Amino acid sequence: MTHNEVTELMAENMRILSRLSSRLQPIFEETSRATRQQMSILVRLYLAGKIKLKDFAAREVISTANLCSVFRKLEAEKLVVRSIDENDHRDTWYEVTKSGKVMAEKLLDKFMCALESLCRVLPEEDEDKLAETVKTTNTILKKMEMLNA
């Protein structure tokens, strides 16, 4: 198989996963009065742990200005806390609060349940094949990520 064929298959898989993930988006809207974007960022911050604003922005491919705006709203809801780096006052750290952790875990649980319901429609044989393929794909993608770091 050529690089071009692999690229096309990966792009097609990404499109399919995007369509499937759009079915999971209402989870974020049902759980809080915050927006889907705010809840999505809360979960990603929870998974990342305490992190500098600029590092999180780069990782999530979002401008620091837009991210600051989202974080301010999450701070107002007491879901996120901000601290200034003692060694470099130009750096700002963010992390989830206890209530932010509870919210993020609730969202992740709902997400996993919804994802499981998407998989339930598959025959057991297909689910087994998908599980094995996803394991292999994850291993290869992690390797690809490391090689392109």
PDB file of N, CA and C in Angstrom, residues 29 33-34 90:
ATOM      1  N   GLU A  29     -23.706  19.470  26.385  1.00  0.00           N
ATOM      2  CA  GLU A  29     -24.712  20.507  26.555  1.00  0.00           C
ATOM      3  C   GLU A  29     -25.738  20.153  27.628  1.00  0.00           C
ATOM      4  N   ARG A  33     -24.733  24.464  32.295  1.00  0.00           N
ATOM      5  CA  ARG A  33     -25.207  25.644  31.570  1.00  0.00           C
ATOM      6  C   ARG A  33     -24.089  26.261  30.735  1.00  0.00           C
ATOM      7  N   ALA A  34     -22.869  25.753  30.922  1.00  0.00           N
ATOM      8  CA  ALA A  34     -21.734  26.206  30.117  1.00  0.00           C
ATOM      9  C   ALA A  34     -21.881  25.662  28.695  1.00  0.00           C
ATOM     10  N   ARG A  90       5.316  35.838  33.714  1.00  0.00           N
ATOM     11  CA  ARG A  90       4.632  35.891  32.422  1.00  0.00           C
ATOM     12  C   ARG A  90       3.825  34.623  32.164  1.00  0.00           C
TER      13      ARG A  90
END
